[in-house]
Amino acid sequence: MKINRRQLLKLIGAATFGMTLPEELLHALPKEGEWIPYEEYWSTGICLQCPGGCGLRIRSIMRWPVKLEGIKDYPINKGRLCPKGQSGLQVLYDPDRVRHPLKRKGKRGEGNWEKISWEEGIDLVTQRLKTLRQEGNPHHLMLLGGRYRGHMAELMARFMEAYGSPNHLGNPVRGSEGILKGHLFTMGVKDFLATHWEKVNYVLSFGTSLLEASRPSLRNLWGYGFLRRGRPGIRGKMVQIEPRFSVTASKADQWVPIQPGTDGALALGIAYWIIQEKKYDYPFIDRYTFGFNDWKDSDGKTHMGFKTLVLKEYSPKQVSSLTGVPEETIARIAQEFSSHLPSIAITGRGVGMQTNGTYAQMAVDCLNALVGSIDHPGGVLLQRKPPFKKWPAIQRDGIAEKSLSKPRLDGAGNLPFPFADEIPSNLLERIQKGTSYPIDTLLLYYTNPLFSLPEPETFRNVIERIPFIVSFSPFMDETTMFSDLVLPDGTYFERWQDDHVEPGLGFPMFGLRSPTLDKPLYDTRNTGDVIIHIAKRIGGSVGKSFPWKDFQEALKEATKGIFVTKRGSVQAKDFDEFWKVLIERGGWWDSFYPFGEWREKFNTPSGKFEFYSLTMERALKEVSKRNRKGLDQILKEMKVEARGDKVFLPHFERPRWVGEEKEFPFYLIHYKLMTTAEGRGANQPFLQEILGPHLKEKWDSWVEINPETAQKMGIQDGDFIWVESNTGKLRGKARVFPGAHPNVIHIPYGQGHKAYGRWAKGRGMNPNDILVREYDYLGGFVSPFSTRVKVYKA
């Protein structure tokens, strides 16, 4: 088959609508009227438009990618792609990509850059890091990481440890920390749990954006369809609990509007009915759980159990007054949940981003325990890890050992955040109080805090004090604009990278990205290769900790652990053949899940699911001992209201809202759309065109307000209004939306960029600009759903 210039342009144009074609591609086109052989090529990859990690088949014409499809047998997406996945080529062909290393010439933020070579850029970083170590200050280096995938997280952590800095703030799950901490305190795992959609009959969703922006999106979209029509004669039921009538709520059997911040109370009210009516799974409770009933410790002291607390404080009447959900609705949901087995309770950002998010997640976890839906067909499953080979031990010299003993700059792990993994929003407060040493150099990997953190201008005050900032971003986002040096990564079509689903289907699996093009489209490099190169240039123990020539070689070494098992979807006689087939298949998976194995030994002090969290109790006692403070004082600093045994049991803590109700009568809750869930889709025209289908909005932001509320305030649909908190105000178009809670103002997240290319810059508003910095101190994370606002016509 042959193709001419016009036909080739049509093929490429369909894939790159709105993009500026690369000069190299234009030179490769045939002249007008000239016919050339039709060279079609298919390769595989893994989508990086969201954390779902779907398998990709990439169609290329004359080696140029023109179309994306799903890998038919890839477990996550089964040959399908969502709209965001389909638009992925607009990432590759974005005309505003950073095309080569850049060095700042003018003032920060001006956008005045000088093109430099990779050798010069790497030398600038290496010499600065060498100097810090020579001065005995490697702890003055900070790495702020965001969208880590696969072994990149381990590679970056390895670099920071070998170099000698404790200041690695790398968190790919920001916004979901409450979910993970809840799992930690009840089940001893700090991971997302998989859903066994193939057998579940009833889904109780607390704010989960199943059909918009969940983890993993395609798996959950498939699961919803299977729940409805995948089994002849069986139609599963879904109940959606959240203040806003979302896309997921519109597709559920029932939407239950709830007062913001009270999800945990509702879960405990449902638990009350199940316990009172004795509808719980007695064999599971008796064999696999701890703390359901009152119990005695080794000293003979009696402690309150979950059953006693719930029956005392969380009757449907009590819970209805807190949540706004009618008593009869609570009872009916509890009856259905406990009788339509297997049933599961799941949560989303609405729970994990509240000041009481950790306790709320613990309460929802307890619902799954009550009906025995943990590690059971149709329940929630532990996401098993692939059997990778461990990399060699990290070598740490005396300089590294000394600096690693320094306290972290963000205060994570110390009061008032003893269980925090990282608290970047806390940096400014510590710097202002003089409780930290200075940051000399900041490395940024796939994170954009000047857009994604609440009160981003506050974080700007932090980085203004940092002498040297390096970004590895492929795009000129807000924080990269404020950098001193840009060493651009390629896109996910141009680099080697593995991808671990979070969660997947429970069984172990990973995806493998390989370069689709013979060489990167522009003068970019895989950040993994750059980090290895810098480590070798630093030398000594740092260089010795990186024995590979590049990141691909490091990945090969890790996957040898899978090769030797001779199990799963890819098996071969020799490793070279194994690696080749891995690339062709897009990854590896072992479809066997050992149901019942996890529940036999939870990673908790009791070895069981803990209604009463011994995990938390022992950790807080250690915090008390380390800080030489009584437990009550510790809890006061962490702003936990409960005392006594109640502290270690799931219970309802009143959410903290910033702003007096009289002045700021509304709650502000932003939500994620499928198109801009990660805050990154705004630079893709395809996604801007389908931004808000429920209101037919595109290329802009809007403010959703309840009709009755709008009428009382004299606001009509389409009016421009101000939304103001005690930190600032935003101007936007009002959309009168019946699905908005009367007491809540909703703004979609993802627009309002001040940089990030021509398609994103200057469109709409960023709700983070007026969100306050409040925290779930127990979980150790910032809580964006804590802001009160007032609304008035512009």
mmCIF file of N, CA and C in Angstrom, residues 89-175:
data_model
loop_
_atom_site.group_PDB
_atom_site.id
_atom_site.type_symbol
_atom_site.label_atom_id
_atom_site.label_comp_id
_atom_site.label_asym_id
_atom_site.label_seq_id
_atom_site.Cartn_x
_atom_site.Cartn_y
_atom_site.Cartn_z
ATOM 1 N N LEU A 89 -1.325 11.765 22.397
ATOM 2 C CA LEU A 89 -0.353 12.256 21.418
ATOM 3 C C LEU A 89 -0.217 13.772 21.460
ATOM 4 N N GLN A 90 -1.206 14.444 22.030
ATOM 5 C CA GLN A 90 -1.075 15.887 22.161
ATOM 6 C C GLN A 90 -0.058 16.268 23.237
ATOM 7 N N VAL A 91 0.317 15.314 24.064
ATOM 8 C CA VAL A 91 1.436 15.514 24.986
ATOM 9 C C VAL A 91 2.748 15.481 24.197
ATOM 10 N N LEU A 92 2.881 14.470 23.343
ATOM 11 C CA LEU A 92 4.100 14.325 22.542
ATOM 12 C C LEU A 92 4.314 15.516 21.616
ATOM 13 N N TYR A 93 3.250 15.943 20.934
ATOM 14 C CA TYR A 93 3.370 16.988 19.913
ATOM 15 C C TYR A 93 3.026 18.391 20.432
ATOM 16 N N ASP A 94 2.986 18.570 21.751
ATOM 17 C CA ASP A 94 2.700 19.892 22.313
ATOM 18 C C ASP A 94 3.721 20.904 21.789
ATOM 19 N N PRO A 95 3.256 21.989 21.142
ATOM 20 C CA PRO A 95 4.198 22.954 20.573
ATOM 21 C C PRO A 95 4.964 23.749 21.614
ATOM 22 N N ASP A 96 4.532 23.685 22.873
ATOM 23 C CA ASP A 96 5.181 24.470 23.921
ATOM 24 C C ASP A 96 6.048 23.619 24.848
ATOM 25 N N ARG A 97 6.392 22.431 24.414
ATOM 26 C CA ARG A 97 7.314 21.606 25.198
ATOM 27 C C ARG A 97 8.667 22.291 25.353
ATOM 28 N N VAL A 98 9.349 21.983 26.437
ATOM 29 C CA VAL A 98 10.732 22.433 26.598
ATOM 30 C C VAL A 98 11.590 21.536 25.717
ATOM 31 N N ARG A 99 12.268 22.115 24.740
ATOM 32 C CA ARG A 99 12.912 21.325 23.691
ATOM 33 C C ARG A 99 14.390 21.067 23.920
ATOM 34 N N HIS A 100 14.991 21.729 24.904
ATOM 35 C CA HIS A 100 16.416 21.550 25.167
ATOM 36 C C HIS A 100 16.724 22.146 26.534
ATOM 37 N N PRO A 101 17.875 21.878 27.116
ATOM 38 C CA PRO A 101 18.207 22.461 28.416
ATOM 39 C C PRO A 101 18.198 23.984 28.363
ATOM 40 N N LEU A 102 17.724 24.573 29.464
ATOM 41 C CA LEU A 102 17.604 26.026 29.542
ATOM 42 C C LEU A 102 18.223 26.539 30.843
ATOM 43 N N LYS A 103 18.865 27.695 30.744
ATOM 44 C CA LYS A 103 19.437 28.371 31.906
ATOM 45 C C LYS A 103 18.804 29.755 32.006
ATOM 46 N N ARG A 104 18.376 30.124 33.197
ATOM 47 C CA ARG A 104 17.730 31.424 33.382
ATOM 48 C C ARG A 104 18.708 32.564 33.138
ATOM 49 N N LYS A 105 18.201 33.594 32.419
ATOM 50 C CA LYS A 105 19.016 34.778 32.148
ATOM 51 C C LYS A 105 18.551 35.981 32.969
ATOM 52 N N GLY A 106 17.247 36.229 32.992
ATOM 53 C CA GLY A 106 16.723 37.384 33.706
ATOM 54 C C GLY A 106 16.276 37.027 35.106
ATOM 55 N N LYS A 107 15.292 37.785 35.612
ATOM 56 C CA LYS A 107 14.744 37.509 36.928
ATOM 57 C C LYS A 107 13.859 36.263 36.873
ATOM 58 N N ARG A 108 13.725 35.632 38.011
ATOM 59 C CA ARG A 108 12.872 34.452 38.078
ATOM 60 C C ARG A 108 11.439 34.790 37.678
ATOM 61 N N GLY A 109 10.872 33.911 36.860
ATOM 62 C CA GLY A 109 9.498 34.090 36.444
ATOM 63 C C GLY A 109 9.311 34.948 35.211
ATOM 64 N N GLU A 110 10.370 35.598 34.745
ATOM 65 C CA GLU A 110 10.251 36.457 33.564
ATOM 66 C C GLU A 110 10.144 35.665 32.266
ATOM 67 N N GLY A 111 10.645 34.429 32.273
ATOM 68 C CA GLY A 111 10.630 33.625 31.062
ATOM 69 C C GLY A 111 11.772 33.943 30.115
ATOM 70 N N ASN A 112 12.838 34.501 30.649
ATOM 71 C CA ASN A 112 14.017 34.854 29.840
ATOM 72 C C ASN A 112 15.057 33.749 30.007
ATOM 73 N N TRP A 113 15.231 32.940 28.957
ATOM 74 C CA TRP A 113 16.066 31.748 29.057
ATOM 75 C C TRP A 113 17.186 31.745 28.023
ATOM 76 N N GLU A 114 18.229 31.022 28.370
ATOM 77 C CA GLU A 114 19.369 30.816 27.470
ATOM 78 C C GLU A 114 19.501 29.321 27.172
ATOM 79 N N LYS A 115 19.574 28.978 25.889
ATOM 80 C CA LYS A 115 19.768 27.583 25.519
ATOM 81 C C LYS A 115 21.198 27.166 25.831
ATOM 82 N N ILE A 116 21.320 26.008 26.512
ATOM 83 C CA ILE A 116 22.642 25.490 26.839
ATOM 84 C C ILE A 116 22.721 24.015 26.457
ATOM 85 N N SER A 117 23.903 23.454 26.515
ATOM 86 C CA SER A 117 24.101 22.034 26.200
ATOM 87 C C SER A 117 23.795 21.180 27.424
ATOM 88 N N TRP A 118 23.582 19.899 27.193
ATOM 89 C CA TRP A 118 23.389 18.976 28.301
ATOM 90 C C TRP A 118 24.639 18.888 29.169
ATOM 91 N N GLU A 119 25.782 18.925 28.548
ATOM 92 C CA GLU A 119 27.028 18.857 29.300
ATOM 93 C C GLU A 119 27.129 20.031 30.275
ATOM 94 N N GLU A 120 26.797 21.238 29.794
ATOM 95 C CA GLU A 120 26.863 22.404 30.678
ATOM 96 C C GLU A 120 25.830 22.307 31.793
ATOM 97 N N GLY A 121 24.608 21.877 31.456
ATOM 98 C CA GLY A 121 23.564 21.777 32.463
ATOM 99 C C GLY A 121 23.903 20.771 33.545
ATOM 100 N N ILE A 122 24.358 19.600 33.152
ATOM 101 C CA ILE A 122 24.725 18.570 34.134
ATOM 102 C C ILE A 122 25.917 19.019 34.960
ATOM 103 N N ASP A 123 26.846 19.719 34.332
ATOM 104 C CA ASP A 123 28.020 20.212 35.061
ATOM 105 C C ASP A 123 27.621 21.234 36.124
ATOM 106 N N LEU A 124 26.642 22.122 35.808
ATOM 107 C CA LEU A 124 26.180 23.110 36.783
ATOM 108 C C LEU A 124 25.620 22.433 38.026
ATOM 109 N N VAL A 125 24.796 21.401 37.821
ATOM 110 C CA VAL A 125 24.213 20.682 38.951
ATOM 111 C C VAL A 125 25.284 19.925 39.721
ATOM 112 N N THR A 126 26.136 19.224 38.998
ATOM 113 C CA THR A 126 27.162 18.392 39.645
ATOM 114 C C THR A 126 28.089 19.226 40.511
ATOM 115 N N GLN A 127 28.569 20.335 39.985
ATOM 116 C CA GLN A 127 29.511 21.154 40.741
ATOM 117 C C GLN A 127 28.864 21.733 42.000
ATOM 118 N N ARG A 128 27.619 22.116 41.894
ATOM 119 C CA ARG A 128 26.940 22.661 43.076
ATOM 120 C C ARG A 128 26.747 21.586 44.144
ATOM 121 N N LEU A 129 26.359 20.392 43.709
ATOM 122 C CA LEU A 129 26.160 19.308 44.673
ATOM 123 C C LEU A 129 27.483 18.832 45.266
ATOM 124 N N LYS A 130 28.535 18.843 44.475
ATOM 125 C CA LYS A 130 29.856 18.502 45.007
ATOM 126 C C LYS A 130 30.278 19.491 46.090
ATOM 127 N N THR A 131 30.036 20.771 45.832
ATOM 128 C CA THR A 131 30.404 21.804 46.801
ATOM 129 C C THR A 131 29.654 21.627 48.114
ATOM 130 N N LEU A 132 28.369 21.328 48.047
ATOM 131 C CA LEU A 132 27.595 21.106 49.266
ATOM 132 C C LEU A 132 28.177 19.974 50.092
ATOM 133 N N ARG A 133 28.568 18.892 49.434
ATOM 134 C CA ARG A 133 29.151 17.766 50.170
ATOM 135 C C ARG A 133 30.514 18.128 50.740
ATOM 136 N N GLN A 134 31.301 18.865 49.983
ATOM 137 C CA GLN A 134 32.616 19.273 50.476
ATOM 138 C C GLN A 134 32.500 20.159 51.716
ATOM 139 N N GLU A 135 31.413 20.932 51.769
ATOM 140 C CA GLU A 135 31.173 21.801 52.926
ATOM 141 C C GLU A 135 30.470 21.070 54.065
ATOM 142 N N GLY A 136 30.168 19.795 53.856
ATOM 143 C CA GLY A 136 29.495 19.004 54.883
ATOM 144 C C GLY A 136 28.012 19.301 55.000
ATOM 145 N N ASN A 137 27.405 19.796 53.923
ATOM 146 C CA ASN A 137 25.997 20.197 53.974
ATOM 147 C C ASN A 137 25.125 19.530 52.905
ATOM 148 N N PRO A 138 25.238 18.239 52.700
ATOM 149 C CA PRO A 138 24.348 17.630 51.699
ATOM 150 C C PRO A 138 22.881 17.696 52.088
ATOM 151 N N HIS A 139 22.612 17.914 53.400
ATOM 152 C CA HIS A 139 21.214 18.030 53.832
ATOM 153 C C HIS A 139 20.580 19.338 53.368
ATOM 154 N N HIS A 140 21.345 20.226 52.775
ATOM 155 C CA HIS A 140 20.794 21.463 52.222
ATOM 156 C C HIS A 140 20.219 21.254 50.823
ATOM 157 N N LEU A 141 20.244 20.020 50.346
ATOM 158 C CA LEU A 141 19.593 19.661 49.085
ATOM 159 C C LEU A 141 18.197 19.123 49.381
ATOM 160 N N MET A 142 17.224 19.592 48.606
ATOM 161 C CA MET A 142 15.859 19.068 48.728
ATOM 162 C C MET A 142 15.390 18.577 47.365
ATOM 163 N N LEU A 143 14.714 17.456 47.364
ATOM 164 C CA LEU A 143 14.084 16.927 46.159
ATOM 165 C C LEU A 143 12.583 16.881 46.392
ATOM 166 N N LEU A 144 11.845 17.580 45.543
ATOM 167 C CA LEU A 144 10.386 17.566 45.612
ATOM 168 C C LEU A 144 9.874 16.800 44.402
ATOM 169 N N GLY A 145 9.303 15.615 44.659
ATOM 170 C CA GLY A 145 8.844 14.747 43.586
ATOM 171 C C GLY A 145 7.332 14.621 43.593
ATOM 172 N N GLY A 146 6.775 14.353 42.433
ATOM 173 C CA GLY A 146 5.331 14.209 42.323
ATOM 174 C C GLY A 146 4.924 12.922 41.661
ATOM 175 N N ARG A 147 4.781 12.932 40.344
ATOM 176 C CA ARG A 147 4.253 11.772 39.642
ATOM 177 C C ARG A 147 5.345 10.725 39.408
ATOM 178 N N TYR A 148 5.782 10.107 40.483
ATOM 179 C CA TYR A 148 6.716 8.999 40.364
ATOM 180 C C TYR A 148 5.990 7.781 39.816
ATOM 181 N N ARG A 149 6.632 7.065 38.930
ATOM 182 C CA ARG A 149 6.079 5.823 38.418
ATOM 183 C C ARG A 149 7.161 4.754 38.480
ATOM 184 N N GLY A 150 6.761 3.574 38.926
ATOM 185 C CA GLY A 150 7.676 2.451 38.937
ATOM 186 C C GLY A 150 8.920 2.705 39.766
ATOM 187 N N HIS A 151 10.069 2.314 39.198
ATOM 188 C CA HIS A 151 11.331 2.393 39.928
ATOM 189 C C HIS A 151 11.912 3.795 40.003
ATOM 190 N N MET A 152 11.278 4.794 39.371
ATOM 191 C CA MET A 152 11.805 6.149 39.477
ATOM 192 C C MET A 152 11.759 6.642 40.916
ATOM 193 N N ALA A 153 10.744 6.260 41.665
ATOM 194 C CA ALA A 153 10.665 6.667 43.070
ATOM 195 C C ALA A 153 11.846 6.096 43.843
ATOM 196 N N GLU A 154 12.149 4.821 43.602
ATOM 197 C CA GLU A 154 13.268 4.187 44.294
ATOM 198 C C GLU A 154 14.597 4.780 43.845
ATOM 199 N N LEU A 155 14.717 5.094 42.560
ATOM 200 C CA LEU A 155 15.956 5.679 42.057
ATOM 201 C C LEU A 155 16.217 7.040 42.707
ATOM 202 N N MET A 156 15.184 7.870 42.791
ATOM 203 C CA MET A 156 15.339 9.188 43.399
ATOM 204 C C MET A 156 15.637 9.086 44.893
ATOM 205 N N ALA A 157 14.946 8.187 45.576
ATOM 206 C CA ALA A 157 15.206 7.989 47.001
ATOM 207 C C ALA A 157 16.633 7.477 47.211
ATOM 208 N N ARG A 158 17.084 6.637 46.324
ATOM 209 C CA ARG A 158 18.441 6.089 46.390
ATOM 210 C C ARG A 158 19.463 7.211 46.253
ATOM 211 N N PHE A 159 19.212 8.110 45.302
ATOM 212 C CA PHE A 159 20.137 9.216 45.092
ATOM 213 C C PHE A 159 20.230 10.093 46.341
ATOM 214 N N MET A 160 19.077 10.429 46.919
ATOM 215 C CA MET A 160 19.073 11.304 48.083
ATOM 216 C C MET A 160 19.753 10.657 49.286
ATOM 217 N N GLU A 161 19.561 9.353 49.457
ATOM 218 C CA GLU A 161 20.202 8.674 50.580
ATOM 219 C C GLU A 161 21.707 8.564 50.369
ATOM 220 N N ALA A 162 22.130 8.169 49.193
ATOM 221 C CA ALA A 162 23.562 8.059 48.926
ATOM 222 C C ALA A 162 24.241 9.424 49.016
ATOM 223 N N TYR A 163 23.550 10.463 48.548
ATOM 224 C CA TYR A 163 24.111 11.809 48.594
ATOM 225 C C TYR A 163 24.175 12.331 50.032
ATOM 226 N N GLY A 164 23.142 11.981 50.824
ATOM 227 C CA GLY A 164 23.174 12.348 52.230
ATOM 228 C C GLY A 164 22.147 13.370 52.656
ATOM 229 N N SER A 165 20.998 13.436 51.971
ATOM 230 C CA SER A 165 19.965 14.397 52.368
ATOM 231 C C SER A 165 18.703 13.677 52.817
ATOM 232 N N PRO A 166 18.158 14.073 53.985
ATOM 233 C CA PRO A 166 16.887 13.487 54.441
ATOM 234 C C PRO A 166 15.676 14.165 53.802
ATOM 235 N N ASN A 167 15.926 15.175 52.948
ATOM 236 C CA ASN A 167 14.841 16.027 52.466
ATOM 237 C C ASN A 167 14.316 15.603 51.098
ATOM 238 N N HIS A 168 13.824 14.377 51.059
ATOM 239 C CA HIS A 168 13.172 13.871 49.861
ATOM 240 C C HIS A 168 11.672 13.928 50.096
ATOM 241 N N LEU A 169 11.029 14.908 49.520
ATOM 242 C CA LEU A 169 9.578 15.048 49.642
ATOM 243 C C LEU A 169 8.970 14.497 48.363
ATOM 244 N N GLY A 170 8.818 13.192 48.327
ATOM 245 C CA GLY A 170 8.314 12.532 47.129
ATOM 246 C C GLY A 170 7.021 11.813 47.424
ATOM 247 N N ASN A 171 5.914 12.351 46.945
ATOM 248 C CA ASN A 171 4.620 11.771 47.281
ATOM 249 C C ASN A 171 3.706 11.749 46.062
ATOM 250 N N PRO A 172 3.569 10.590 45.387
ATOM 251 C CA PRO A 172 2.696 10.514 44.213
ATOM 252 C C PRO A 172 1.221 10.392 44.547
ATOM 253 N N VAL A 173 0.861 10.389 45.831
ATOM 254 C CA VAL A 173 -0.544 10.183 46.211
ATOM 255 C C VAL A 173 -1.108 11.387 46.941
ATOM 256 N N ARG A 174 -0.555 12.586 46.700
ATOM 257 C CA ARG A 174 -1.086 13.764 47.375
ATOM 258 C C ARG A 174 -2.579 13.908 47.103
ATOM 259 N N GLY A 175 -3.323 14.168 48.156
ATOM 260 C CA GLY A 175 -4.767 14.253 48.029
ATOM 261 C C GLY A 175 -5.469 12.984 48.448
#
